Coordinates of C-alpha atoms in Angstrom, one line a residue:
Chain A
X7 CA 1.0 -40.5 65.8
X8 CA -1.2 -41.9 68.6
X9 CA -1.7 -45.3 70.1
X10 CA -5.3 -45.9 70.9
X11 CA -6.0 -48.6 73.5
X12 CA -9.6 -49.5 74.1
X13 CA -11.1 -51.8 76.7
X14 CA -14.5 -53.1 75.6
X15 CA -17.1 -55.7 76.3
X16 CA -16.2 -59.0 74.7
X17 CA -19.6 -59.4 73.1
X18 CA -19.2 -56.0 71.4
X19 CA -16.0 -56.9 69.5
X20 CA -17.8 -57.9 66.3
X21 CA -19.7 -54.6 66.2
X22 CA -16.6 -52.5 67.0
X23 CA -14.7 -54.3 64.2
X24 CA -17.5 -53.6 61.8
X25 CA -17.5 -49.9 62.7
X26 CA -13.7 -49.7 62.4
X27 CA -13.7 -51.3 58.9
X28 CA -16.4 -48.8 57.9
X29 CA -14.0 -46.0 59.0
X30 CA -11.2 -47.7 57.0
X31 CA -9.3 -48.6 60.1
X32 CA -8.1 -52.1 59.3
X33 CA -5.0 -52.7 61.4
X34 CA -5.4 -53.7 65.0
X35 CA -4.3 -56.0 67.7
X36 CA -6.9 -57.8 69.9
X37 CA -6.3 -59.6 73.1
X38 CA -8.5 -61.0 75.9
X39 CA -7.9 -59.5 79.2
X40 CA -9.3 -59.4 82.7
X41 CA -10.2 -56.1 84.3
X42 CA -12.1 -54.3 87.0
X43 CA -13.9 -51.0 86.5
X44 CA -17.1 -49.8 88.1
X45 CA -19.2 -52.6 86.8
X46 CA -20.3 -55.3 89.2
X47 CA -19.3 -58.8 88.1
X48 CA -21.7 -61.2 86.3
X49 CA -22.5 -63.7 88.9
X50 CA -21.3 -67.1 88.1
X51 CA -22.5 -70.1 90.1
X52 CA -20.3 -73.2 90.6
X53 CA -22.0 -76.2 92.3
X54 CA -24.4 -73.8 93.9
X55 CA -21.8 -71.4 95.2
X56 CA -22.0 -67.9 93.9
X57 CA -18.9 -66.2 92.6
X58 CA -19.1 -62.5 92.4
X59 CA -16.7 -59.6 92.3
X60 CA -14.4 -61.4 89.9
X61 CA -12.2 -59.6 87.5
X62 CA -14.3 -59.4 84.4
X63 CA -13.5 -60.6 80.9
X64 CA -12.8 -57.7 78.6
X65 CA -11.3 -57.2 75.2
X66 CA -8.4 -54.9 74.7
X67 CA -7.9 -53.3 71.3
X68 CA -4.6 -51.6 70.3
X69 CA -4.6 -49.4 67.3
X70 CA -1.8 -47.2 66.1
X71 CA -2.9 -44.3 63.9
X72 CA -1.7 -41.1 62.3
X73 CA -3.1 -37.9 63.9
X74 CA -5.9 -37.4 61.3
X75 CA -7.3 -40.8 62.0
X76 CA -7.6 -40.4 65.8
X77 CA -11.1 -39.0 65.8
X78 CA -12.5 -41.5 63.3
X79 CA -11.1 -44.4 65.2
X80 CA -12.4 -43.2 68.6
X81 CA -15.8 -42.5 67.1
X82 CA -16.0 -45.9 65.5
X83 CA -15.1 -47.7 68.8
X84 CA -17.7 -45.7 70.7
X85 CA -20.5 -46.3 68.2
X86 CA -19.7 -50.1 68.2
X87 CA -19.2 -50.5 71.9
X88 CA -21.7 -48.2 73.6
X89 CA -24.8 -49.6 75.3
X90 CA -25.2 -46.9 77.9
X91 CA -24.7 -49.3 80.8
X92 CA -21.7 -49.4 83.2
X93 CA -19.1 -51.8 81.8
X94 CA -19.0 -50.4 78.3
X95 CA -15.3 -49.7 78.8
X96 CA -12.7 -47.0 78.2
X97 CA -10.6 -45.6 75.5
X98 CA -7.0 -44.3 76.1
X99 CA -5.2 -42.2 73.6
X100 CA -1.4 -42.1 74.0
X101 CA 1.3 -40.3 72.2
X102 CA 3.3 -42.6 70.0
X103 CA 6.9 -41.3 69.4
X104 CA 7.9 -43.9 66.9
X105 CA 6.7 -46.8 64.8
X106 CA 8.9 -49.1 62.7
X107 CA 7.8 -51.7 60.1
X108 CA 10.0 -54.7 60.6
X109 CA 9.9 -56.0 57.1
X110 CA 11.1 -52.8 55.4
X111 CA 12.6 -50.7 58.1
X112 CA 10.2 -47.8 57.3
X113 CA 9.5 -45.5 60.2
X114 CA 6.8 -43.0 61.2
X115 CA 3.8 -42.2 59.1
X116 CA 4.6 -44.8 56.3
X117 CA 5.0 -47.6 58.8
X118 CA 1.7 -47.1 60.5
X119 CA -0.8 -47.4 57.6
Chain B
X23 CA -34.7 -119.2 77.6
X24 CA -32.3 -116.6 78.9
X25 CA -28.9 -117.0 77.5
X26 CA -26.2 -115.5 79.7
X27 CA -23.8 -114.7 76.9
X28 CA -26.5 -112.8 75.0
X29 CA -27.6 -110.9 78.1
X30 CA -24.1 -109.9 79.0
X31 CA -23.4 -108.8 75.4
X32 CA -26.6 -106.7 75.2
X33 CA -26.0 -105.0 78.6
X34 CA -22.5 -104.2 77.6
X35 CA -23.7 -102.9 74.3
X36 CA -26.2 -100.7 76.1
X37 CA -23.4 -99.2 78.1
X38 CA -21.4 -98.6 74.9
X39 CA -24.4 -96.8 73.3
X40 CA -24.8 -94.6 76.4
X41 CA -21.2 -93.5 76.0
X42 CA -22.0 -92.2 72.5
X43 CA -24.0 -89.3 74.0
X44 CA -21.1 -87.8 76.0
X45 CA -19.0 -88.7 73.0
X46 CA -21.4 -86.7 70.8
X47 CA -21.3 -83.9 73.4
X48 CA -17.5 -83.6 72.9
X49 CA -17.8 -84.0 69.1
X50 CA -20.2 -81.1 69.0
X51 CA -18.7 -79.2 71.9
X52 CA -15.4 -78.9 70.3
X53 CA -16.9 -77.4 67.1
X54 CA -18.7 -74.5 68.8
X55 CA -17.2 -71.2 69.9
X56 CA -15.8 -71.4 73.4
X57 CA -18.5 -69.3 74.9
X58 CA -21.0 -72.0 74.0
X59 CA -19.2 -75.2 74.8
X60 CA -21.0 -75.8 78.2
X61 CA -24.3 -75.0 76.5
X62 CA -23.8 -78.0 74.1
X63 CA -22.4 -80.3 76.8
X64 CA -25.3 -79.5 79.1
X65 CA -27.9 -80.1 76.4
X66 CA -26.4 -83.5 75.7
X67 CA -26.0 -84.5 79.3
X68 CA -29.5 -83.3 80.4
X69 CA -30.9 -85.4 77.6
X70 CA -29.4 -88.5 79.2
X71 CA -31.3 -87.6 82.4
X72 CA -34.6 -86.5 80.8
X73 CA -35.0 -89.2 78.2
X74 CA -33.9 -92.0 80.6
X75 CA -36.9 -91.1 82.7
X76 CA -39.3 -90.5 79.8
X77 CA -38.3 -93.9 78.5
X78 CA -39.1 -96.0 81.6
X79 CA -42.2 -93.9 82.5
X80 CA -44.0 -94.0 79.1
X81 CA -41.6 -93.7 76.1
X82 CA -40.8 -97.4 76.0
X83 CA -44.5 -98.3 76.2
X84 CA -45.4 -95.9 73.3
X85 CA -42.6 -97.2 71.2
X86 CA -42.6 -101.0 71.8
X87 CA -45.8 -102.2 73.5
X88 CA -48.2 -103.9 71.0
X89 CA -50.5 -101.1 70.0
X90 CA -51.8 -100.2 66.5
X91 CA -49.6 -99.9 63.5
X92 CA -48.5 -96.4 64.2
X93 CA -47.9 -96.3 68.0
X94 CA -47.8 -98.5 71.0
X95 CA -50.3 -98.5 73.8
X96 CA -49.9 -97.3 77.4
X97 CA -50.0 -100.9 78.8
X98 CA -46.3 -100.9 79.7
X99 CA -46.3 -97.5 81.4
X100 CA -43.8 -97.4 84.2
X101 CA -42.4 -100.7 82.8
X102 CA -45.6 -102.5 84.0
X103 CA -45.3 -106.1 82.6
X104 CA -41.8 -105.4 81.4
X105 CA -40.0 -107.9 83.5
X106 CA -36.9 -110.1 83.7
X107 CA -38.3 -112.8 81.5
X108 CA -37.7 -112.6 77.7
X109 CA -40.2 -111.0 75.4
X110 CA -39.8 -113.3 72.4
X111 CA -41.1 -110.9 69.7
X112 CA -38.1 -108.6 70.4
X113 CA -35.4 -110.8 71.8
X114 CA -36.0 -114.4 72.9
X115 CA -32.8 -114.9 74.8
X116 CA -32.4 -111.9 77.1
X117 CA -34.6 -110.4 79.9
X118 CA -37.2 -108.0 78.5
X119 CA -35.7 -105.2 80.6
X120 CA -32.3 -105.8 79.0
X121 CA -33.9 -105.1 75.6
X122 CA -35.7 -102.1 77.1
X123 CA -32.5 -100.5 78.5
X124 CA -30.6 -101.1 75.3
X125 CA -33.4 -99.3 73.4
X126 CA -33.3 -96.5 76.0
X127 CA -29.8 -95.5 74.9
X128 CA -31.1 -95.1 71.3
X129 CA -33.9 -92.9 72.6
X130 CA -31.3 -90.8 74.4
X131 CA -28.9 -90.2 71.6
X132 CA -31.4 -89.5 68.8
X133 CA -32.7 -86.2 70.1
X134 CA -29.1 -85.3 71.1
X135 CA -28.1 -85.6 67.4
X136 CA -30.4 -82.7 66.6
X137 CA -28.5 -80.3 68.9
X138 CA -25.9 -79.9 66.1
X139 CA -28.3 -78.0 64.0
X140 CA -29.5 -75.4 66.5
X141 CA -26.3 -75.1 68.5
X142 CA -25.3 -71.7 69.9
X143 CA -28.7 -70.0 69.8
X144 CA -31.5 -71.9 71.5
X145 CA -33.0 -71.1 74.8
X146 CA -32.5 -73.8 77.3
X147 CA -36.1 -74.0 78.5
X148 CA -37.4 -74.2 74.9
X149 CA -34.8 -76.9 74.2
X150 CA -36.1 -79.0 77.1
X151 CA -39.7 -78.7 75.9
X152 CA -38.8 -79.5 72.3
X153 CA -36.8 -82.5 73.4
X154 CA -39.5 -84.1 75.5
X155 CA -42.2 -83.4 72.8
X156 CA -40.0 -84.6 70.0
X157 CA -39.1 -87.8 71.8
X158 CA -42.8 -88.5 72.5
X159 CA -44.4 -87.5 69.3
X160 CA -41.7 -88.2 66.7
X161 CA -39.2 -90.7 68.0
X162 CA -41.6 -93.1 69.8
X163 CA -44.1 -93.4 67.0
X164 CA -41.4 -93.9 64.3
X165 CA -39.6 -96.4 66.5
X166 CA -42.9 -98.2 66.8
X167 CA -43.7 -98.2 63.1
X168 CA -40.2 -99.5 62.2
X169 CA -39.4 -101.9 65.1
X170 CA -42.5 -102.3 67.2
X171 CA -44.8 -105.4 67.2
X172 CA -47.6 -104.5 64.7
X173 CA -45.6 -101.5 63.3
X174 CA -46.5 -101.1 59.7
X175 CA -43.1 -100.4 58.3
X176 CA -41.8 -103.5 60.0
X177 CA -44.7 -105.5 58.4
X178 CA -44.0 -103.8 55.1
X179 CA -40.6 -105.4 55.0
X180 CA -38.4 -102.4 55.4
X181 CA -34.9 -103.3 56.7
X182 CA -33.3 -101.0 59.3
X183 CA -30.8 -103.0 61.3
X184 CA -29.7 -100.5 63.9
X185 CA -31.7 -97.3 63.3
X186 CA -30.8 -95.6 60.1
X187 CA -34.4 -94.4 59.6
X188 CA -35.5 -94.3 63.2
X189 CA -32.4 -92.5 64.5
X190 CA -30.5 -90.8 61.8
X191 CA -33.0 -89.8 59.1
X192 CA -35.5 -88.9 61.8
X193 CA -33.0 -86.7 63.7
X194 CA -31.5 -85.4 60.5
X195 CA -34.8 -84.1 59.2
X196 CA -35.6 -82.6 62.6
X197 CA -32.2 -80.9 62.5
X198 CA -32.9 -79.3 59.1
X199 CA -36.3 -78.1 60.4
X200 CA -34.7 -76.5 63.5
X201 CA -31.9 -74.8 61.6
X202 CA -34.4 -73.2 59.2
X203 CA -36.8 -72.4 62.0
X204 CA -34.3 -70.7 64.3
X205 CA -32.5 -68.8 61.6
X206 CA -28.9 -68.0 61.3
X207 CA -26.6 -67.3 64.2
X208 CA -25.6 -63.7 64.7
X209 CA -22.2 -62.6 63.2
X210 CA -21.5 -65.9 61.7
X211 CA -20.2 -66.5 58.2
X212 CA -20.1 -70.0 56.7
X213 CA -17.1 -71.4 58.5
X214 CA -16.8 -71.0 62.3
X215 CA -13.5 -72.3 63.4
X216 CA -14.0 -75.1 66.0
X217 CA -12.8 -73.8 69.4
X218 CA -11.3 -77.1 70.4
X219 CA -10.7 -79.6 67.6
X220 CA -9.0 -82.1 69.8
X221 CA -12.4 -82.4 71.8
X222 CA -14.1 -83.1 68.5
X223 CA -11.6 -85.8 67.6
X224 CA -12.0 -87.3 71.1
X225 CA -15.8 -87.2 70.6
X226 CA -15.5 -88.9 67.2
X227 CA -13.3 -91.6 68.7
X228 CA -15.9 -92.3 71.4
X229 CA -18.6 -92.4 68.8
X230 CA -16.8 -94.9 66.7
X231 CA -16.2 -97.0 69.9
X232 CA -19.8 -96.7 71.1
X233 CA -21.1 -97.5 67.6
X234 CA -20.0 -101.1 68.1
X235 CA -22.6 -101.4 70.8
X236 CA -25.1 -99.6 68.6
X237 CA -24.7 -101.8 65.5
X238 CA -23.3 -105.1 66.8
X239 CA -25.6 -104.9 69.9
X240 CA -28.6 -104.6 67.6
X241 CA -28.1 -108.3 66.8
X242 CA -29.5 -108.6 70.4
X243 CA -27.3 -111.7 70.9
X244 CA -23.6 -112.7 70.9
X245 CA -23.8 -114.3 67.5
X246 CA -22.6 -114.3 64.0
X247 CA -24.8 -111.4 62.9
X248 CA -23.3 -109.3 65.7
X249 CA -19.8 -110.1 64.5
X250 CA -20.7 -109.2 60.9
X251 CA -22.2 -105.9 62.1
X252 CA -19.1 -105.2 64.1
X253 CA -16.8 -105.9 61.2
X254 CA -18.7 -103.9 58.6
X255 CA -19.2 -101.0 61.0
X256 CA -15.5 -100.7 61.5
X257 CA -14.8 -101.1 57.7
X258 CA -17.3 -98.5 56.6
X259 CA -16.0 -95.9 59.1
X260 CA -12.5 -96.5 57.9
X261 CA -13.4 -96.3 54.2
X262 CA -15.4 -93.1 54.8
X263 CA -12.7 -91.4 56.9
X264 CA -10.0 -92.1 54.3
X265 CA -12.3 -90.9 51.5
X266 CA -13.0 -87.6 53.1
X267 CA -9.3 -87.1 53.8
X268 CA -8.5 -87.8 50.1
X269 CA -11.2 -85.4 48.9
X270 CA -9.8 -82.7 51.2
X271 CA -6.3 -83.4 49.9
X272 CA -7.4 -83.2 46.2
X273 CA -9.6 -80.2 46.6
X274 CA -7.9 -78.1 49.3
X275 CA -4.3 -79.2 49.1
X276 CA -4.1 -80.9 52.5
X277 CA -6.0 -83.7 54.3
X278 CA -7.6 -82.2 57.4
X279 CA -8.3 -83.7 60.8
X280 CA -11.8 -82.3 60.9
X281 CA -12.6 -83.7 57.5
X282 CA -11.3 -87.2 58.4
X283 CA -13.4 -87.5 61.5
X284 CA -16.4 -86.1 59.8
X285 CA -16.0 -88.7 57.1
X286 CA -15.6 -91.5 59.7
X287 CA -18.8 -90.5 61.5
X288 CA -20.7 -90.3 58.1
X289 CA -19.5 -93.8 57.4
X290 CA -20.8 -95.0 60.8
X291 CA -24.2 -93.4 60.1
X292 CA -24.5 -94.9 56.7
X293 CA -23.6 -98.4 57.7
X294 CA -26.1 -98.4 60.6
X295 CA -29.2 -99.6 58.7
X296 CA -27.1 -102.0 56.7
X297 CA -24.8 -103.5 59.3
X298 CA -26.7 -106.8 59.8
X299 CA -27.4 -107.4 56.1
X300 CA -24.2 -106.6 54.1
X301 CA -20.6 -107.8 53.8
X302 CA -17.3 -106.0 53.9
X303 CA -17.1 -105.0 50.2
X304 CA -20.5 -103.3 50.2
X305 CA -19.4 -101.7 53.5
X306 CA -16.4 -100.2 51.8
X307 CA -18.5 -98.9 48.9
X308 CA -21.0 -97.4 51.4
X309 CA -18.2 -95.7 53.2
X310 CA -16.7 -94.2 50.0
X311 CA -20.1 -93.1 48.7
X312 CA -21.4 -91.5 51.9
X313 CA -18.3 -89.3 52.3
X314 CA -18.6 -88.1 48.7
X315 CA -22.3 -87.2 49.2
X316 CA -21.9 -85.6 52.6
X317 CA -18.9 -83.6 51.4
X318 CA -21.0 -82.0 48.7
X319 CA -23.8 -81.4 51.2
X320 CA -21.8 -79.6 53.8
X321 CA -19.5 -77.7 51.5
X322 CA -21.8 -76.7 48.7
X323 CA -25.5 -77.4 49.2
X324 CA -25.7 -75.9 52.7
X325 CA -24.0 -72.8 51.5
X326 CA -26.1 -72.5 48.4
X327 CA -29.4 -72.7 50.3
X328 CA -28.0 -70.7 53.2
X329 CA -29.5 -72.5 56.2
X330 CA -27.3 -72.5 59.3
X331 CA -27.0 -76.1 60.3
X332 CA -24.3 -75.1 62.7
X333 CA -22.6 -78.5 63.1
X334 CA -24.0 -80.3 60.1
X335 CA -26.4 -82.6 61.9
X336 CA -28.6 -82.7 58.8
X337 CA -25.7 -82.8 56.3
X338 CA -24.0 -85.8 58.0
X339 CA -26.8 -87.6 59.9
X340 CA -29.8 -86.9 57.7
X341 CA -28.0 -87.4 54.4
X342 CA -25.8 -90.2 55.7
X343 CA -28.9 -92.0 57.1
X344 CA -30.8 -91.6 53.8
X345 CA -27.9 -92.9 51.8
X346 CA -27.4 -95.8 54.2
X347 CA -31.1 -96.8 54.1
X348 CA -31.1 -96.7 50.3
X349 CA -27.8 -98.6 50.1
X350 CA -29.3 -101.3 52.3
X351 CA -31.9 -101.7 49.5
X352 CA -29.0 -102.2 47.0
X353 CA -26.6 -104.4 48.9
X354 CA -28.6 -106.5 51.3
X355 CA -27.7 -110.1 51.1
X356 CA -29.6 -113.1 52.5
X357 CA -26.3 -115.1 52.7
X358 CA -25.2 -112.7 55.4
X359 CA -28.6 -112.7 57.2
X360 CA -31.3 -115.1 56.2
X361 CA -33.8 -113.0 58.2
X362 CA -33.1 -110.1 55.9
X363 CA -33.8 -109.9 52.2
X364 CA -31.8 -109.6 48.9
X365 CA -31.2 -106.1 47.5
X366 CA -31.3 -104.7 44.0
X367 CA -27.8 -105.9 43.2
X368 CA -28.8 -109.4 44.0
X369 CA -31.8 -109.2 41.7
X370 CA -34.5 -108.0 44.1
X371 CA -35.6 -104.4 43.1
X372 CA -38.6 -104.7 45.4
X373 CA -36.4 -104.2 48.5
X374 CA -35.0 -100.9 47.1
X375 CA -38.5 -99.6 46.5
X376 CA -39.5 -100.6 50.1
X377 CA -36.5 -98.8 51.5
X378 CA -37.2 -95.7 49.4
X379 CA -40.8 -95.8 50.7
X380 CA -39.7 -96.1 54.3
X381 CA -37.2 -93.2 53.9
X382 CA -39.9 -91.0 52.4
X383 CA -42.5 -91.8 55.1
X384 CA -39.9 -91.1 57.8
X385 CA -38.9 -87.8 56.2
X386 CA -42.5 -86.6 55.8
X387 CA -43.7 -87.7 59.3
X388 CA -40.6 -86.2 61.0
X389 CA -40.9 -83.0 59.0
X390 CA -44.6 -82.4 59.7
X391 CA -44.5 -83.2 63.4
X392 CA -41.2 -81.5 64.1
X393 CA -42.5 -78.3 62.4
X394 CA -45.6 -78.5 64.6
X395 CA -43.6 -78.9 67.8
X396 CA -41.3 -76.0 67.0
X397 CA -44.3 -73.8 66.2
X398 CA -46.0 -74.7 69.5
X399 CA -42.9 -74.2 71.6
X400 CA -42.0 -70.9 69.8
X401 CA -45.5 -69.6 70.5
X402 CA -45.5 -70.4 74.2
X403 CA -41.9 -69.8 75.3
X404 CA -39.9 -68.6 72.3
X405 CA -37.1 -70.7 70.8
X406 CA -34.3 -68.3 70.5
X407 CA -32.2 -66.6 73.2
X408 CA -32.1 -62.8 73.3
X409 CA -29.6 -61.1 71.0
X410 CA -27.4 -60.0 73.8
X411 CA -27.5 -63.5 75.4
X412 CA -26.4 -65.0 72.1
X413 CA -23.5 -62.6 71.8
X414 CA -22.4 -63.2 75.4
X415 CA -22.7 -67.0 74.8
X416 CA -24.9 -69.7 76.1
X417 CA -22.5 -70.7 78.9
X418 CA -22.9 -67.5 80.8
X419 CA -26.4 -66.5 79.7
X420 CA -28.1 -69.9 80.1
X421 CA -26.0 -71.5 82.8
X422 CA -24.1 -68.8 84.6
X423 CA -20.9 -70.8 84.1
X424 CA -17.8 -70.3 82.0
X425 CA -15.9 -73.2 80.5
X426 CA -12.5 -71.6 80.6
X427 CA -10.7 -69.1 82.7
X428 CA -8.5 -66.4 81.3
X429 CA -5.8 -66.6 83.9
X430 CA -5.0 -69.6 86.1

């Protein structure tokens, strides 16, 4: 089992979701986060004063999958989120030792899907 | 003769009507996704600035100076000869400028109503151009035809107490045109959850409050007609709000906050042309009727035809305005206002026909000229933001500002 964490551009969320559904990955957790990669900030201007170098708004996706779904999931995220510009984000794939479904107490493979 | 009571009342009413535009900004602003809330607030607020200037420079002259039967002249440009003495054809007991500034607030809010239909996808520069052209070539002529000295609908006997045709039908039709013209928003199904419903409730409350200035103030004097307009305005809003809540309850299992305020606003729209001519029982019927019709419009008709009237500017203002103008032809009563006329239910079918005619003319005129304006602006600057800008949201893409921070 793997835990896939992806940091993507907020405006790409809809497209990534579409790609994931196409790949039959329907279970995910989404949160709004702030982060700093190589991308320079969008300049915001408040009463004439420029704000740059801020932490940028990003979307963080967390998806737990069985091993045979890892590639499909990663490919789906890439095809939804890639623009080719800096700031497209990153995907982290982590080992996941255990997963438990609270309602039934099932563990492992059954609990994930 | 200037009457100080009347003057004080009209000035106060003008201030109330001004407050409706920021009220509308919050009403609409709460409904959009949070990446677009400043876009909506900005559009409403800049209209207060732009139209206030347009109005004193030439808008008031085009709308209200004696001209031909379609449009005023340029004689009152820059408020030339619009002074502090009364102008009896409009209001005999208040300074002419008091009437002018009261009307200015109507000229401000009318184009702001249209924003609801094209919210979340229009380019700011195109929006500014459309607004100025629309105010000049649609609002000003229609205001002249209905209210201006020599205006043909006024001479024809059409009753529009506070702007059902001039404001609501006019803006509602333009709203439908803009929704169709701009096309659907990206990635949007039929229901977009409002990002801040409490804002929308606050906005609806401010609209209800401001509407007393809009309707009662349209009596242009602190008198019995103003009191009647105040009472029926409140009554119709109440009846319409309850009606929508009940429909929600029966149809979807629970009464909703969003539905209740939508109903109340529809009630306010519908009573607007009738406020000076009907009593409380017709006001209740108008309130009940408008909520039923608008409910069908926004939940069934819009979805069937598939136009993306984002915030139901046409469904509530256009349809509510048409219903109200026709209802005036049914319920108007000379016992309430001797200067008005009797409606169909008091044995005068002629008024209903006149009202129907006025509604049709307003729809056709607004439709044709609005389409032309959209085509012209689309040709020169393009109406819609780039796809990426739309996905990022108007706040950042059009104004470089964000409404909310993530942390702190």
